[in-house]
PDB file of C-alpha atoms and ligand atoms in Angstrom:
ATOM      1  CA  MET A   1       9.188  -6.270  24.911  1.00  0.00           C
ATOM      2  CA  ARG A   2      10.140  -9.187  22.734  1.00  0.00           C
ATOM      3  CA  GLN A   3      12.704 -11.573  24.180  1.00  0.00           C
ATOM      4  CA  ASN A   4      15.688 -12.391  22.012  1.00  0.00           C
ATOM      5  CA  MET A   5      15.638 -16.056  21.014  1.00  0.00           C
ATOM      6  CA  LEU A   6      18.966 -17.816  21.164  1.00  0.00           C
ATOM      7  CA  PHE A   7      19.288 -20.228  18.319  1.00  0.00           C
ATOM      8  CA  ASN A   8      21.596 -23.238  18.425  1.00  0.00           C
ATOM      9  CA  LYS A   9      23.123 -24.421  15.213  1.00  0.00           C
ATOM     10  CA  SER A  10      20.576 -26.261  13.119  1.00  0.00           C
ATOM     11  CA  ARG A  11      21.367 -29.813  12.035  1.00  0.00           C
ATOM     12  CA  TYR A  12      20.192 -29.103   8.486  1.00  0.00           C
ATOM     13  CA  SER A  13      22.628 -28.025   5.830  1.00  0.00           C
ATOM     14  CA  ARG A  14      20.539 -26.995   2.825  1.00  0.00           C
ATOM     15  CA  ILE A  15      17.585 -25.023   3.966  1.00  0.00           C
ATOM     16  CA  VAL A  16      14.815 -23.395   1.951  1.00  0.00           C
ATOM     17  CA  ILE A  17      12.129 -21.273   3.587  1.00  0.00           C
ATOM     18  CA  LEU A  18       9.126 -20.074   1.575  1.00  0.00           C
ATOM     19  CA  THR A  19       7.076 -17.222   3.001  1.00  0.00           C
ATOM     20  CA  GLY A  20       3.749 -15.686   2.035  1.00  0.00           C
ATOM     21  CA  ALA A  21       1.474 -12.895   3.121  1.00  0.00           C
ATOM     22  CA  GLY A  22       0.641 -14.600   6.452  1.00  0.00           C
ATOM     23  CA  VAL A  23       4.159 -13.790   7.704  1.00  0.00           C
ATOM     24  CA  SER A  24       3.451 -10.076   7.395  1.00  0.00           C
ATOM     25  CA  ALA A  25      -0.042 -10.309   8.902  1.00  0.00           C
ATOM     26  CA  GLY A  26       1.509  -9.846  12.363  1.00  0.00           C
ATOM     27  CA  SER A  27       2.938  -6.538  11.086  1.00  0.00           C
ATOM     28  CA  GLY A  28      -0.547  -5.311  10.241  1.00  0.00           C
ATOM     29  CA  LEU A  29      -0.367  -5.969   6.481  1.00  0.00           C
ATOM     30  CA  ARG A  30      -3.394  -7.676   4.970  1.00  0.00           C
ATOM     31  CA  THR A  31      -3.132 -11.063   3.305  1.00  0.00           C
ATOM     32  CA  TYR A  32      -4.464 -11.452  -0.245  1.00  0.00           C
ATOM     33  CA  ARG A  33      -7.023 -14.146   0.460  1.00  0.00           C
ATOM     34  CA  GLY A  34      -9.321 -14.874   3.359  1.00  0.00           C
ATOM     35  CA  PRO A  35     -11.346 -12.484   5.536  1.00  0.00           C
ATOM     36  CA  ASN A  36     -10.544  -8.853   4.725  1.00  0.00           C
ATOM     37  CA  GLY A  37      -8.107 -10.057   2.043  1.00  0.00           C
ATOM     38  CA  VAL A  38      -6.745  -7.622  -0.544  1.00  0.00           C
ATOM     39  CA  TRP A  39      -8.455  -9.521  -3.379  1.00  0.00           C
ATOM     40  CA  GLU A  40     -11.825  -9.086  -1.682  1.00  0.00           C
ATOM     41  CA  GLU A  41     -11.532  -5.324  -2.043  1.00  0.00           C
ATOM     42  CA  TYR A  42      -9.563  -5.174  -5.289  1.00  0.00           C
ATOM     43  CA  GLU A  43     -10.689  -7.575  -7.971  1.00  0.00           C
ATOM     44  CA  VAL A  44      -7.649  -9.475  -9.292  1.00  0.00           C
ATOM     45  CA  ALA A  45      -8.561  -9.061 -12.964  1.00  0.00           C
ATOM     46  CA  LYS A  46      -8.972  -5.319 -12.563  1.00  0.00           C
ATOM     47  CA  PHE A  47      -5.993  -4.505 -10.372  1.00  0.00           C
ATOM     48  CA  GLY A  48      -3.575  -7.416 -10.257  1.00  0.00           C
ATOM     49  CA  HIS A  49      -3.317  -8.540 -13.849  1.00  0.00           C
ATOM     50  CA  ALA A  50      -0.754  -7.606 -16.499  1.00  0.00           C
ATOM     51  CA  GLU A  51      -3.571  -6.709 -18.861  1.00  0.00           C
ATOM     52  CA  ALA A  52      -4.867  -4.156 -16.371  1.00  0.00           C
ATOM     53  CA  LEU A  53      -1.450  -2.497 -16.313  1.00  0.00           C
ATOM     54  CA  ALA A  54      -1.416  -2.313 -20.110  1.00  0.00           C
ATOM     55  CA  ASN A  55      -4.888  -0.761 -20.319  1.00  0.00           C
ATOM     56  CA  ARG A  56      -5.529   0.985 -16.995  1.00  0.00           C
ATOM     57  CA  PRO A  57      -2.212   1.646 -15.225  1.00  0.00           C
ATOM     58  CA  GLU A  58      -3.981   4.005 -12.822  1.00  0.00           C
ATOM     59  CA  GLU A  59      -5.726   0.935 -11.334  1.00  0.00           C
ATOM     60  CA  THR A  60      -2.404  -0.869 -10.883  1.00  0.00           C
ATOM     61  CA  TRP A  61      -1.050   2.154  -9.035  1.00  0.00           C
ATOM     62  CA  ARG A  62      -4.228   2.475  -6.975  1.00  0.00           C
ATOM     63  CA  LEU A  63      -3.630  -0.948  -5.486  1.00  0.00           C
ATOM     64  CA  PHE A  64       0.162  -1.162  -5.328  1.00  0.00           C
ATOM     65  CA  GLY A  65       0.867   2.531  -4.754  1.00  0.00           C
ATOM     66  CA  GLY A  66      -1.586   2.403  -1.870  1.00  0.00           C
ATOM     67  CA  ARG A  67       0.329  -0.507  -0.344  1.00  0.00           C
ATOM     68  CA  ARG A  68       3.512   1.586  -0.199  1.00  0.00           C
ATOM     69  CA  GLU A  69       2.126   3.823   2.543  1.00  0.00           C
ATOM     70  CA  LEU A  70       1.078   0.826   4.613  1.00  0.00           C
ATOM     71  CA  ILE A  71       4.444  -0.869   4.205  1.00  0.00           C
ATOM     72  CA  LEU A  72       6.338   2.275   5.186  1.00  0.00           C
ATOM     73  CA  ALA A  73       4.342   2.299   8.417  1.00  0.00           C
ATOM     74  CA  ALA A  74       4.883  -1.432   9.106  1.00  0.00           C
ATOM     75  CA  LYS A  75       7.676  -3.055  11.106  1.00  0.00           C
ATOM     76  CA  PRO A  76       9.033  -6.604  10.946  1.00  0.00           C
ATOM     77  CA  ASN A  77       7.393  -8.897  13.514  1.00  0.00           C
ATOM     78  CA  ALA A  78       8.753 -11.790  15.573  1.00  0.00           C
ATOM     79  CA  ALA A  79       8.486 -14.185  12.602  1.00  0.00           C
ATOM     80  CA  HIS A  80      10.650 -11.982  10.342  1.00  0.00           C
ATOM     81  CA  LEU A  81      13.123 -11.406  13.176  1.00  0.00           C
ATOM     82  CA  ALA A  82      13.365 -15.085  14.099  1.00  0.00           C
ATOM     83  CA  LEU A  83      14.163 -16.009  10.485  1.00  0.00           C
ATOM     84  CA  ALA A  84      16.903 -13.386  10.334  1.00  0.00           C
ATOM     85  CA  GLU A  85      18.425 -14.438  13.674  1.00  0.00           C
ATOM     86  CA  TRP A  86      18.230 -18.117  12.766  1.00  0.00           C
ATOM     87  CA  GLU A  87      20.003 -17.486   9.451  1.00  0.00           C
ATOM     88  CA  ALA A  88      22.692 -15.486  11.246  1.00  0.00           C
ATOM     89  CA  ALA A  89      23.306 -18.368  13.651  1.00  0.00           C
ATOM     90  CA  LEU A  90      24.020 -20.885  10.857  1.00  0.00           C
ATOM     91  CA  ALA A  91      27.556 -22.082  10.171  1.00  0.00           C
ATOM     92  CA  PRO A  92      29.245 -21.073   6.906  1.00  0.00           C
ATOM     93  CA  HIS A  93      28.799 -24.528   5.358  1.00  0.00           C
ATOM     94  CA  GLN A  94      25.019 -24.430   5.895  1.00  0.00           C
ATOM     95  CA  GLU A  95      23.137 -23.101   2.875  1.00  0.00           C
ATOM     96  CA  PHE A  96      20.059 -21.015   3.495  1.00  0.00           C
ATOM     97  CA  LEU A  97      17.644 -19.466   1.045  1.00  0.00           C
ATOM     98  CA  LEU A  98      14.613 -17.438   2.054  1.00  0.00           C
ATOM     99  CA  VAL A  99      12.169 -17.370  -0.846  1.00  0.00           C
ATOM    100  CA  THR A 100       9.392 -14.880  -0.355  1.00  0.00           C
ATOM    101  CA  GLN A 101       6.238 -14.173  -2.298  1.00  0.00           C
ATOM    102  CA  ASN A 102       5.892 -10.961  -0.308  1.00  0.00           C
ATOM    103  CA  VAL A 103       6.638  -7.643  -1.967  1.00  0.00           C
ATOM    104  CA  ASP A 104       6.988  -5.640   1.270  1.00  0.00           C
ATOM    105  CA  GLY A 105      10.734  -6.025   1.914  1.00  0.00           C
ATOM    106  CA  LEU A 106      10.151  -6.752   5.619  1.00  0.00           C
ATOM    107  CA  HIS A 107      12.493  -9.770   5.639  1.00  0.00           C
ATOM    108  CA  GLN A 108      15.422  -7.574   4.598  1.00  0.00           C
ATOM    109  CA  CYS A 109      14.311  -4.954   7.120  1.00  0.00           C
ATOM    110  CA  ALA A 110      14.532  -7.634   9.808  1.00  0.00           C
ATOM    111  CA  GLY A 111      18.086  -8.470   8.728  1.00  0.00           C
ATOM    112  CA  SER A 112      17.605 -11.553   6.523  1.00  0.00           C
ATOM    113  CA  LYS A 113      20.483 -11.795   4.053  1.00  0.00           C
ATOM    114  CA  ASN A 114      19.878 -14.484   1.481  1.00  0.00           C
ATOM    115  CA  VAL A 115      16.433 -13.487   0.258  1.00  0.00           C
ATOM    116  CA  VAL A 116      14.852 -14.054  -3.150  1.00  0.00           C
ATOM    117  CA  GLU A 117      11.730 -11.996  -3.824  1.00  0.00           C
ATOM    118  CA  ILE A 118      10.018 -14.070  -6.489  1.00  0.00           C
ATOM    119  CA  HIS A 119       7.149 -11.587  -6.881  1.00  0.00           C
ATOM    120  CA  GLY A 120       9.363  -8.499  -6.786  1.00  0.00           C
ATOM    121  CA  ASN A 121       9.285  -5.599  -4.332  1.00  0.00           C
ATOM    122  CA  VAL A 122       6.558  -2.989  -4.442  1.00  0.00           C
ATOM    123  CA  MET A 123       8.816  -0.287  -2.981  1.00  0.00           C
ATOM    124  CA  PHE A 124      10.679  -0.136  -6.303  1.00  0.00           C
ATOM    125  CA  THR A 125       9.572   1.397  -9.605  1.00  0.00           C
ATOM    126  CA  ARG A 126      10.715   0.494 -13.100  1.00  0.00           C
ATOM    127  CA  CYS A 127       9.818   1.221 -16.709  1.00  0.00           C
ATOM    128  CA  SER A 128       7.101  -0.908 -18.305  1.00  0.00           C
ATOM    129  CA  ASN A 129       9.059  -0.896 -21.557  1.00  0.00           C
ATOM    130  CA  ALA A 130      11.334  -3.962 -21.384  1.00  0.00           C
ATOM    131  CA  SER A 131      13.862  -2.489 -23.816  1.00  0.00           C
ATOM    132  CA  CYS A 132      14.245   0.801 -21.903  1.00  0.00           C
ATOM    133  CA  ASP A 133      17.471   1.161 -19.902  1.00  0.00           C
ATOM    134  CA  LEU A 134      16.001   3.164 -17.009  1.00  0.00           C
ATOM    135  CA  GLU A 135      17.327   1.595 -13.800  1.00  0.00           C
ATOM    136  CA  LEU A 136      14.974   0.221 -11.230  1.00  0.00           C
ATOM    137  CA  TYR A 137      14.784   2.654  -8.291  1.00  0.00           C
ATOM    138  CA  ARG A 138      13.410   2.805  -4.778  1.00  0.00           C
ATOM    139  CA  ASP A 139      10.291   4.946  -4.762  1.00  0.00           C
ATOM    140  CA  GLU A 140       8.185   5.769  -1.717  1.00  0.00           C
ATOM    141  CA  GLN A 141       5.560   7.743  -3.626  1.00  0.00           C
ATOM    142  CA  SER A 142       2.121   6.234  -4.103  1.00  0.00           C
ATOM    143  CA  HIS A 143       1.333   7.853  -7.488  1.00  0.00           C
ATOM    144  CA  LEU A 144      -2.365   7.631  -6.668  1.00  0.00           C
ATOM    145  CA  ASN A 145      -3.308  10.769  -8.572  1.00  0.00           C
ATOM    146  CA  LYS A 146      -1.138  10.536 -11.651  1.00  0.00           C
ATOM    147  CA  VAL A 147       0.507   7.614 -13.405  1.00  0.00           C
ATOM    148  CA  PRO A 148       4.269   8.288 -13.510  1.00  0.00           C
ATOM    149  CA  ILE A 149       5.963   8.413 -16.911  1.00  0.00           C
ATOM    150  CA  CYS A 150       9.468   7.234 -17.777  1.00  0.00           C
ATOM    151  CA  PRO A 151      11.848  10.186 -18.214  1.00  0.00           C
ATOM    152  CA  LYS A 152      13.869   8.197 -20.758  1.00  0.00           C
ATOM    153  CA  CYS A 153      11.298   6.716 -23.111  1.00  0.00           C
ATOM    154  CA  GLY A 154       7.890   8.169 -22.203  1.00  0.00           C
ATOM    155  CA  SER A 155       6.340   4.790 -21.332  1.00  0.00           C
ATOM    156  CA  VAL A 156       4.323   4.219 -18.197  1.00  0.00           C
ATOM    157  CA  LEU A 157       6.337   3.454 -15.068  1.00  0.00           C
ATOM    158  CA  ARG A 158       5.193   0.502 -12.978  1.00  0.00           C
ATOM    159  CA  PRO A 159       5.691  -0.961  -9.528  1.00  0.00           C
ATOM    160  CA  ASN A 160       8.314  -3.710  -9.549  1.00  0.00           C
ATOM    161  CA  VAL A 161       5.972  -6.605  -8.825  1.00  0.00           C
ATOM    162  CA  VAL A 162       5.089  -9.729 -10.776  1.00  0.00           C
ATOM    163  CA  LEU A 163       1.488  -9.426 -11.899  1.00  0.00           C
ATOM    164  CA  PHE A 164      -0.890 -12.232 -12.790  1.00  0.00           C
ATOM    165  CA  GLY A 165      -0.199 -13.200 -16.389  1.00  0.00           C
ATOM    166  CA  GLU A 166       3.545 -12.525 -15.944  1.00  0.00           C
ATOM    167  CA  GLU A 167       6.396 -14.954 -15.358  1.00  0.00           C
ATOM    168  CA  ILE A 168       8.773 -14.878 -12.439  1.00  0.00           C
ATOM    169  CA  PRO A 169      12.062 -13.488 -13.837  1.00  0.00           C
ATOM    170  CA  VAL A 170      14.663 -16.075 -14.832  1.00  0.00           C
ATOM    171  CA  LEU A 171      17.286 -15.386 -12.143  1.00  0.00           C
ATOM    172  CA  PRO A 172      15.058 -15.762  -9.057  1.00  0.00           C
ATOM    173  CA  SER A 173      13.291 -18.687 -10.654  1.00  0.00           C
ATOM    174  CA  TRP A 174      16.556 -20.477 -11.341  1.00  0.00           C
ATOM    175  CA  THR A 175      17.978 -19.689  -7.883  1.00  0.00           C
ATOM    176  CA  VAL A 176      14.962 -21.295  -6.222  1.00  0.00           C
ATOM    177  CA  LYS A 177      15.013 -24.378  -8.444  1.00  0.00           C
ATOM    178  CA  ARG A 178      18.693 -24.941  -7.748  1.00  0.00           C
ATOM    179  CA  ALA A 179      18.183 -24.623  -3.977  1.00  0.00           C
ATOM    180  CA  LEU A 180      15.227 -27.014  -3.984  1.00  0.00           C
ATOM    181  CA  ARG A 181      17.115 -29.655  -5.922  1.00  0.00           C
ATOM    182  CA  ASP A 182      19.137 -30.758  -2.934  1.00  0.00           C
ATOM    183  CA  CYS A 183      17.455 -29.184   0.075  1.00  0.00           C
ATOM    184  CA  ASP A 184      17.104 -31.148   3.326  1.00  0.00           C
ATOM    185  CA  LEU A 185      14.689 -28.809   5.141  1.00  0.00           C
ATOM    186  CA  PHE A 186      11.792 -26.935   3.593  1.00  0.00           C
ATOM    187  CA  ILE A 187       9.436 -24.754   5.624  1.00  0.00           C
ATOM    188  CA  ALA A 188       6.529 -22.819   4.099  1.00  0.00           C
ATOM    189  CA  VAL A 189       5.115 -20.075   6.310  1.00  0.00           C
ATOM    190  CA  GLY A 190       1.906 -18.085   5.955  1.00  0.00           C
ATOM    191  CA  THR A 191       0.942 -19.024   2.429  1.00  0.00           C
ATOM    192  CA  SER A 192      -2.350 -20.325   1.077  1.00  0.00           C
ATOM    193  CA  GLY A 193      -0.521 -22.522  -1.437  1.00  0.00           C
ATOM    194  CA  LEU A 194      -2.883 -21.470  -4.194  1.00  0.00           C
ATOM    195  CA  VAL A 195      -0.497 -19.577  -6.449  1.00  0.00           C
ATOM    196  CA  THR A 196       1.984 -21.371  -8.677  1.00  0.00           C
ATOM    197  CA  PRO A 197       4.873 -21.824  -9.085  1.00  0.00           C
ATOM    198  CA  ALA A 198       5.507 -21.302  -5.339  1.00  0.00           C
ATOM    199  CA  ALA A 199       2.719 -23.728  -4.476  1.00  0.00           C
ATOM    200  CA  ASN A 200       4.722 -26.479  -6.204  1.00  0.00           C
ATOM    201  CA  TYR A 201       8.028 -25.842  -4.456  1.00  0.00           C
ATOM    202  CA  VAL A 202       7.195 -28.252  -1.633  1.00  0.00           C
ATOM    203  CA  ARG A 203       6.908 -31.061  -4.157  1.00  0.00           C
ATOM    204  CA  GLY A 204      10.421 -30.316  -5.397  1.00  0.00           C
ATOM    205  CA  ALA A 205      11.692 -30.315  -1.824  1.00  0.00           C
ATOM    206  CA  GLU A 206       9.942 -33.598  -1.047  1.00  0.00           C
ATOM    207  CA  TYR A 207      11.458 -35.145  -4.145  1.00  0.00           C
ATOM    208  CA  ALA A 208      14.885 -34.056  -2.912  1.00  0.00           C
ATOM    209  CA  GLY A 209      14.188 -35.905   0.365  1.00  0.00           C
ATOM    210  CA  ALA A 210      13.749 -32.807   2.534  1.00  0.00           C
ATOM    211  CA  ARG A 211      11.800 -32.604   5.774  1.00  0.00           C
ATOM    212  CA  THR A 212       8.750 -30.585   4.711  1.00  0.00           C
ATOM    213  CA  ILE A 213       6.868 -28.367   7.162  1.00  0.00           C
ATOM    214  CA  LEU A 214       3.939 -25.980   6.876  1.00  0.00           C
ATOM    215  CA  VAL A 215       3.437 -23.173   9.408  1.00  0.00           C
ATOM    216  CA  ASN A 216       0.124 -21.418   8.860  1.00  0.00           C
ATOM    217  CA  LEU A 217      -2.761 -19.862  10.730  1.00  0.00           C
ATOM    218  CA  GLU A 218      -5.110 -22.511   9.391  1.00  0.00           C
ATOM    219  CA  PRO A 219      -4.870 -25.737   7.381  1.00  0.00           C
ATOM    220  CA  MET A 220      -4.567 -25.228   3.643  1.00  0.00           C
ATOM    221  CA  ALA A 221      -7.923 -25.079   1.857  1.00  0.00           C
ATOM    222  CA  GLN A 222      -6.500 -27.563  -0.636  1.00  0.00           C
ATOM    223  CA  PRO A 223      -4.075 -29.616   1.489  1.00  0.00           C
ATOM    224  CA  ASN A 224      -0.834 -30.558  -0.207  1.00  0.00           C
ATOM    225  CA  PRO A 225       0.286 -34.079   0.728  1.00  0.00           C
ATOM    226  CA  ALA A 226       3.920 -33.125   0.143  1.00  0.00           C
ATOM    227  CA  PHE A 227       3.851 -31.344   3.520  1.00  0.00           C
ATOM    228  CA  LYS A 228       4.616 -34.012   6.103  1.00  0.00           C
ATOM    229  CA  GLU A 229       4.253 -31.774   9.173  1.00  0.00           C
ATOM    230  CA  GLN A 230       1.994 -28.863   9.968  1.00  0.00           C
ATOM    231  CA  TYR A 231       2.084 -26.343  12.840  1.00  0.00           C
ATOM    232  CA  LEU A 232      -0.966 -24.128  13.093  1.00  0.00           C
ATOM    233  CA  GLY A 233      -1.162 -20.657  14.629  1.00  0.00           C
ATOM    234  CA  PRO A 234       0.092 -17.108  14.040  1.00  0.00           C
ATOM    235  CA  ALA A 235       3.528 -17.168  12.413  1.00  0.00           C
ATOM    236  CA  ASP A 236       4.951 -14.657  14.900  1.00  0.00           C
ATOM    237  CA  GLU A 237       4.239 -17.135  17.707  1.00  0.00           C
ATOM    238  CA  VAL A 238       4.687 -20.531  16.062  1.00  0.00           C
ATOM    239  CA  LEU A 239       7.750 -19.920  13.885  1.00  0.00           C
ATOM    240  CA  PRO A 240      10.226 -18.663  16.544  1.00  0.00           C
ATOM    241  CA  GLU A 241       9.410 -21.683  18.723  1.00  0.00           C
ATOM    242  CA  LEU A 242       9.742 -24.101  15.833  1.00  0.00           C
ATOM    243  CA  LEU A 243      13.056 -22.671  14.612  1.00  0.00           C
ATOM    244  CA  ALA A 244      14.506 -22.947  18.109  1.00  0.00           C
ATOM    245  CA  LYS A 245      13.987 -26.732  17.905  1.00  0.00           C
ATOM    246  CA  LEU A 246      15.402 -27.376  14.439  1.00  0.00           C
TER     247      LEU A 246
HETATM  248  N1  LIG B   1       0.291 -16.374  10.644  1.00  0.00           N
HETATM  249  C1  LIG B   1       0.395 -17.393   9.747  1.00  0.00           C
HETATM  250  N2  LIG B   1      -0.392 -17.525   8.683  1.00  0.00           N
HETATM  251  C2  LIG B   1      -1.340 -16.586   8.502  1.00  0.00           C
HETATM  252  C3  LIG B   1      -1.525 -15.499   9.395  1.00  0.00           C
HETATM  253  C4  LIG B   1      -0.653 -15.415  10.508  1.00  0.00           C
HETATM  254  N3  LIG B   1      -0.733 -14.414  11.410  1.00  0.00           N
HETATM  255  N4  LIG B   1      -2.560 -14.746   8.938  1.00  0.00           N
HETATM  256  C5  LIG B   1      -2.999 -15.349   7.823  1.00  0.00           C
HETATM  257  N5  LIG B   1      -2.275 -16.458   7.551  1.00  0.00           N
HETATM  258  C6  LIG B   1      -2.378 -17.402   6.435  1.00  0.00           C
HETATM  259  C7  LIG B   1      -3.770 -17.531   5.869  1.00  0.00           C
HETATM  260  O1  LIG B   1      -4.454 -18.546   6.575  1.00  0.00           O
HETATM  261  C8  LIG B   1      -3.484 -17.918   4.414  1.00  0.00           C
HETATM  262  O2  LIG B   1      -3.419 -19.325   4.272  1.00  0.00           O
HETATM  263  O3  LIG B   1      -1.590 -16.889   5.391  1.00  0.00           O
HETATM  264  C9  LIG B   1      -2.096 -17.332   4.140  1.00  0.00           C
HETATM  265  C10 LIG B   1      -2.096 -16.151   3.197  1.00  0.00           C
HETATM  266  O4  LIG B   1      -2.524 -16.564   1.932  1.00  0.00           O
HETATM  267  P1  LIG B   1      -2.586 -15.543   0.709  1.00  0.00           P
HETATM  268  O5  LIG B   1      -3.298 -14.318   1.102  1.00  0.00           O
HETATM  269  O6  LIG B   1      -3.099 -16.300  -0.454  1.00  0.00           O
HETATM  270  O7  LIG B   1      -1.039 -15.125   0.501  1.00  0.00           O
HETATM  271  P2  LIG B   1       0.082 -15.829  -0.355  1.00  0.00           P
HETATM  272  O8  LIG B   1      -0.004 -17.314  -0.254  1.00  0.00           O
HETATM  273  O9  LIG B   1       1.349 -15.168   0.010  1.00  0.00           O
HETATM  274  O10 LIG B   1      -0.335 -15.402  -1.826  1.00  0.00           O
HETATM  275  C11 LIG B   1       0.495 -15.763  -2.888  1.00  0.00           C
HETATM  276  O11 LIG B   1      -0.838 -14.517  -4.427  1.00  0.00           O
HETATM  277  O12 LIG B   1      -2.106 -12.694  -4.998  1.00  0.00           O
HETATM  278  C12 LIG B   1      -0.872 -13.279  -5.087  1.00  0.00           C
HETATM  279  O13 LIG B   1       1.108 -12.187  -5.591  1.00  0.00           O
HETATM  280  C13 LIG B   1       0.239 -12.417  -4.524  1.00  0.00           C
HETATM  281  O14 LIG B   1       2.295 -13.157  -3.491  1.00  0.00           O
HETATM  282  C14 LIG B   1       0.891 -13.314  -3.497  1.00  0.00           C
HETATM  283  C15 LIG B   1       0.479 -14.705  -3.944  1.00  0.00           C
HETATM  284 ZN1  LIG B   2      11.447   3.846 -20.158  1.00  0.00          ZN
END
């Protein structure tokens, strides 16, 4: 049984946390890169690119629809829970933004409140036609056998994720930039730091004068000098201990 961590009030007042697939590894969800990574099984160009969706939407659904089942079976781990509890322990004047590249929704499941999903959320479906007014909706179906079609306009429906070749939508992008501009603590957790723009956020935080920390299983393959501190190990062990000291 996991012990509840008691968090004291942090001394930081403008906090930005960036999470990646490594945070959900402790919940049994595969990371994208590294041993047994998603991109080893599913070639990015074939399954993860906007062009693939335009030409072969069944491939897009094969990858992302398949992830829905896994996510439904997964539970938040100690890293997700520690972030949620830490946020809840902050005083009203302390600003906190949890920026996640993950599309699994596990941070919200754990109780995190101020979350920005820069790569979307795979548990939602929307129309691929940008001018269609079909509302985004939660969808637990995998659609592995048949590509779903929009009831309003007849276009292909798609999982609500940002694919390679697509931009992060304006609102999340702007929210993150604004938070980075004057943040005093930046922690990246479980991310390879290979995908922009998230990989550049630490530079923005450093420029703002923030304390910059990386928590990851292993050192970054291409180390980023903007991180001034690094704590290595599984996020579900390292992060709760670190947060308790901040
Ligand atoms: N605890 C902490 N870190 C871990 C753990 C763990 N238990 N397990 C793995 N890691 C680390 C790996 O060492 C790796 O550096 O997590 C990182 C995961 O890297 P990626 O798989 O590249 O995930 P991420 O950085 O989130 O990828 C960014 O790339 O393909 C796109 O859209 C996808 O959002 C994703 C983006
Ligand atoms: Zn439509």
